[in-house]
Amino acid sequence: AVSHGEVAAILSDACETLQRMLEEQDKFDCQSSGSTAIFSVVAYGTVYMANVGDSRALLAHVTEKESTGVHDREKLVVVPLSVDQVPNVREERDRVEKSGGVVRRDEDSLTGEQGPFRVWRRDLAGPGLAMSRSIGDVAAHQIGVSALPVVMQYRLSEADRLLIISTDGVWDMLDNAEV
């Protein structure tokens, strides 16, 4: 069998290699464009989830079965398989600030509403990235944004029913239980 550390190293190497390839290519500009990345590998009865950014993965797990006579119903519980890497998380903020970046929120001058925490250069001219890890976004990587994924593992069982992987567009509108 393969250890979690070995799988995590392989997935991390893949993300860092992709980042390096994007930085070295000249076919398109990725100085200020990039993406989150989330993907899984299932091996030996375990799901390994690698996440770069604020996409998210959940697993639905059965906790109870109920028979209504006509249909069986299952009560599902949500098991998070990823954590959002956003600038206001202490470890993420520390890395950005040690690399010369600034973490702060934007404020709408008309309404006073504050948006999400973002990664900025010290002069606040950019990039304004709302996540602290990404693939691409070369300018942001110069101030602490990272392509290194956070890898989590989960041992699968007969009670697991559904794996949901989605971008932040879903999670900005719905919480884990609603999805």
mmCIF file of N, CA, C and O in Angstrom, residues 4 7-8 11 39-41 46-51 57 79-85 149-155:
data_model
loop_
_atom_site.group_PDB
_atom_site.id
_atom_site.type_symbol
_atom_site.label_atom_id
_atom_site.label_comp_id
_atom_site.label_asym_id
_atom_site.label_seq_id
_atom_site.Cartn_x
_atom_site.Cartn_y
_atom_site.Cartn_z
ATOM 1 N N HIS A 4 0.005 7.909 3.077
ATOM 2 C CA HIS A 4 -0.562 9.245 2.838
ATOM 3 C C HIS A 4 0.545 10.214 2.420
ATOM 4 O O HIS A 4 0.349 11.009 1.511
ATOM 5 N N VAL A 7 1.415 9.778 -1.302
ATOM 6 C CA VAL A 7 0.377 10.320 -2.177
ATOM 7 C C VAL A 7 0.398 11.847 -2.130
ATOM 8 O O VAL A 7 0.346 12.517 -3.168
ATOM 9 N N ALA A 8 0.495 12.416 -0.935
ATOM 10 C CA ALA A 8 0.541 13.875 -0.788
ATOM 11 C C ALA A 8 1.731 14.462 -1.549
ATOM 12 O O ALA A 8 1.605 15.494 -2.210
ATOM 13 N N LEU A 11 0.946 14.403 -5.360
ATOM 14 C CA LEU A 11 -0.032 15.423 -5.726
ATOM 15 C C LEU A 11 0.559 16.828 -5.613
ATOM 16 O O LEU A 11 0.303 17.690 -6.459
ATOM 17 N N PHE A 39 -8.762 18.156 -6.830
ATOM 18 C CA PHE A 39 -8.883 16.868 -7.501
ATOM 19 C C PHE A 39 -8.640 15.751 -6.505
ATOM 20 O O PHE A 39 -8.067 15.959 -5.438
ATOM 21 N N SER A 40 -9.124 14.564 -6.877
ATOM 22 C CA SER A 40 -8.997 13.434 -5.962
ATOM 23 C C SER A 40 -8.358 12.248 -6.655
ATOM 24 O O SER A 40 -8.427 12.102 -7.874
ATOM 25 N N VAL A 41 -7.762 11.424 -5.831
ATOM 26 C CA VAL A 41 -7.233 10.135 -6.245
ATOM 27 C C VAL A 41 -7.822 9.127 -5.263
ATOM 28 O O VAL A 41 -7.771 9.337 -4.051
ATOM 29 N N THR A 46 -9.141 4.425 -0.105
ATOM 30 C CA THR A 46 -8.991 5.752 0.495
ATOM 31 C C THR A 46 -9.116 6.809 -0.594
ATOM 32 O O THR A 46 -8.600 6.631 -1.699
ATOM 33 N N VAL A 47 -9.815 7.890 -0.281
ATOM 34 C CA VAL A 47 -9.857 9.027 -1.202
ATOM 35 C C VAL A 47 -8.872 10.064 -0.678
ATOM 36 O O VAL A 47 -8.866 10.390 0.512
ATOM 37 N N TYR A 48 -8.002 10.517 -1.563
ATOM 38 C CA TYR A 48 -7.036 11.576 -1.267
ATOM 39 C C TYR A 48 -7.507 12.807 -2.030
ATOM 40 O O TYR A 48 -7.703 12.750 -3.243
ATOM 41 N N MET A 49 -7.718 13.907 -1.329
ATOM 42 C CA MET A 49 -8.227 15.124 -1.946
ATOM 43 C C MET A 49 -7.151 16.196 -1.867
ATOM 44 O O MET A 49 -6.672 16.524 -0.780
ATOM 45 N N ALA A 50 -6.761 16.728 -3.025
ATOM 46 C CA ALA A 50 -5.767 17.800 -3.088
ATOM 47 C C ALA A 50 -6.483 19.091 -3.470
ATOM 48 O O ALA A 50 -7.199 19.133 -4.474
ATOM 49 N N ASN A 51 -6.283 20.124 -2.680
ATOM 50 C CA ASN A 51 -6.985 21.386 -2.903
ATOM 51 C C ASN A 51 -6.000 22.542 -2.927
ATOM 52 O O ASN A 51 -5.182 22.700 -2.023
ATOM 53 N N ALA A 57 -14.538 20.139 -1.452
ATOM 54 C CA ALA A 57 -15.026 18.779 -1.654
ATOM 55 C C ALA A 57 -15.718 18.284 -0.392
ATOM 56 O O ALA A 57 -15.265 18.544 0.723
ATOM 57 N N VAL A 79 -19.288 15.158 5.271
ATOM 58 C CA VAL A 79 -17.915 15.022 5.733
ATOM 59 C C VAL A 79 -17.049 15.923 4.849
ATOM 60 O O VAL A 79 -16.905 15.647 3.654
ATOM 61 N N PRO A 80 -16.497 17.021 5.382
ATOM 62 C CA PRO A 80 -15.631 17.877 4.566
ATOM 63 C C PRO A 80 -14.343 17.144 4.204
ATOM 64 O O PRO A 80 -13.722 16.501 5.048
ATOM 65 N N LEU A 81 -13.951 17.225 2.939
ATOM 66 C CA LEU A 81 -12.713 16.602 2.482
ATOM 67 C C LEU A 81 -11.692 17.641 2.029
ATOM 68 O O LEU A 81 -10.693 17.308 1.395
ATOM 69 N N SER A 82 -11.967 18.898 2.336
ATOM 70 C CA SER A 82 -11.027 19.966 1.986
ATOM 71 C C SER A 82 -11.237 21.142 2.928
ATOM 72 O O SER A 82 -12.249 21.208 3.620
ATOM 73 N N VAL A 83 -10.272 22.021 2.938
ATOM 74 C CA VAL A 83 -10.375 23.277 3.680
ATOM 75 C C VAL A 83 -10.077 24.407 2.706
ATOM 76 O O VAL A 83 -9.205 24.280 1.863
ATOM 77 N N ASP A 84 -10.837 25.479 2.825
ATOM 78 C CA ASP A 84 -10.596 26.634 1.961
ATOM 79 C C ASP A 84 -9.280 27.301 2.338
ATOM 80 O O ASP A 84 -9.027 27.535 3.524
ATOM 81 N N GLN A 85 -8.471 27.601 1.347
ATOM 82 C CA GLN A 85 -7.243 28.360 1.592
ATOM 83 C C GLN A 85 -7.501 29.798 1.184
ATOM 84 O O GLN A 85 -7.421 30.153 0.008
ATOM 85 N N PRO A 149 -0.774 22.204 -2.766
ATOM 86 C CA PRO A 149 -2.108 21.832 -2.289
ATOM 87 C C PRO A 149 -2.094 21.382 -0.825
ATOM 88 O O PRO A 149 -1.071 20.956 -0.311
ATOM 89 N N VAL A 150 -3.247 21.494 -0.198
ATOM 90 C CA VAL A 150 -3.473 20.839 1.083
ATOM 91 C C VAL A 150 -4.115 19.507 0.736
ATOM 92 O O VAL A 150 -5.136 19.456 0.040
ATOM 93 N N VAL A 151 -3.503 18.418 1.181
ATOM 94 C CA VAL A 151 -3.985 17.074 0.837
ATOM 95 C C VAL A 151 -4.602 16.440 2.083
ATOM 96 O O VAL A 151 -3.960 16.364 3.133
ATOM 97 N N MET A 152 -5.852 16.020 1.945
ATOM 98 C CA MET A 152 -6.554 15.329 3.030
ATOM 99 C C MET A 152 -6.880 13.921 2.559
ATOM 100 O O MET A 152 -6.990 13.672 1.353
ATOM 101 N N GLN A 153 -7.034 13.029 3.508
ATOM 102 C CA GLN A 153 -7.400 11.652 3.164
ATOM 103 C C GLN A 153 -8.612 11.219 3.969
ATOM 104 O O GLN A 153 -8.859 11.717 5.072
ATOM 105 N N TYR A 154 -9.360 10.294 3.376
ATOM 106 C CA TYR A 154 -10.557 9.766 4.036
ATOM 107 C C TYR A 154 -10.696 8.294 3.651
ATOM 108 O O TYR A 154 -10.675 7.955 2.456
ATOM 109 N N ARG A 155 -10.817 7.441 4.641
ATOM 110 C CA ARG A 155 -10.991 6.003 4.400
ATOM 111 C C ARG A 155 -12.451 5.748 4.035
ATOM 112 O O ARG A 155 -13.359 6.053 4.819
#
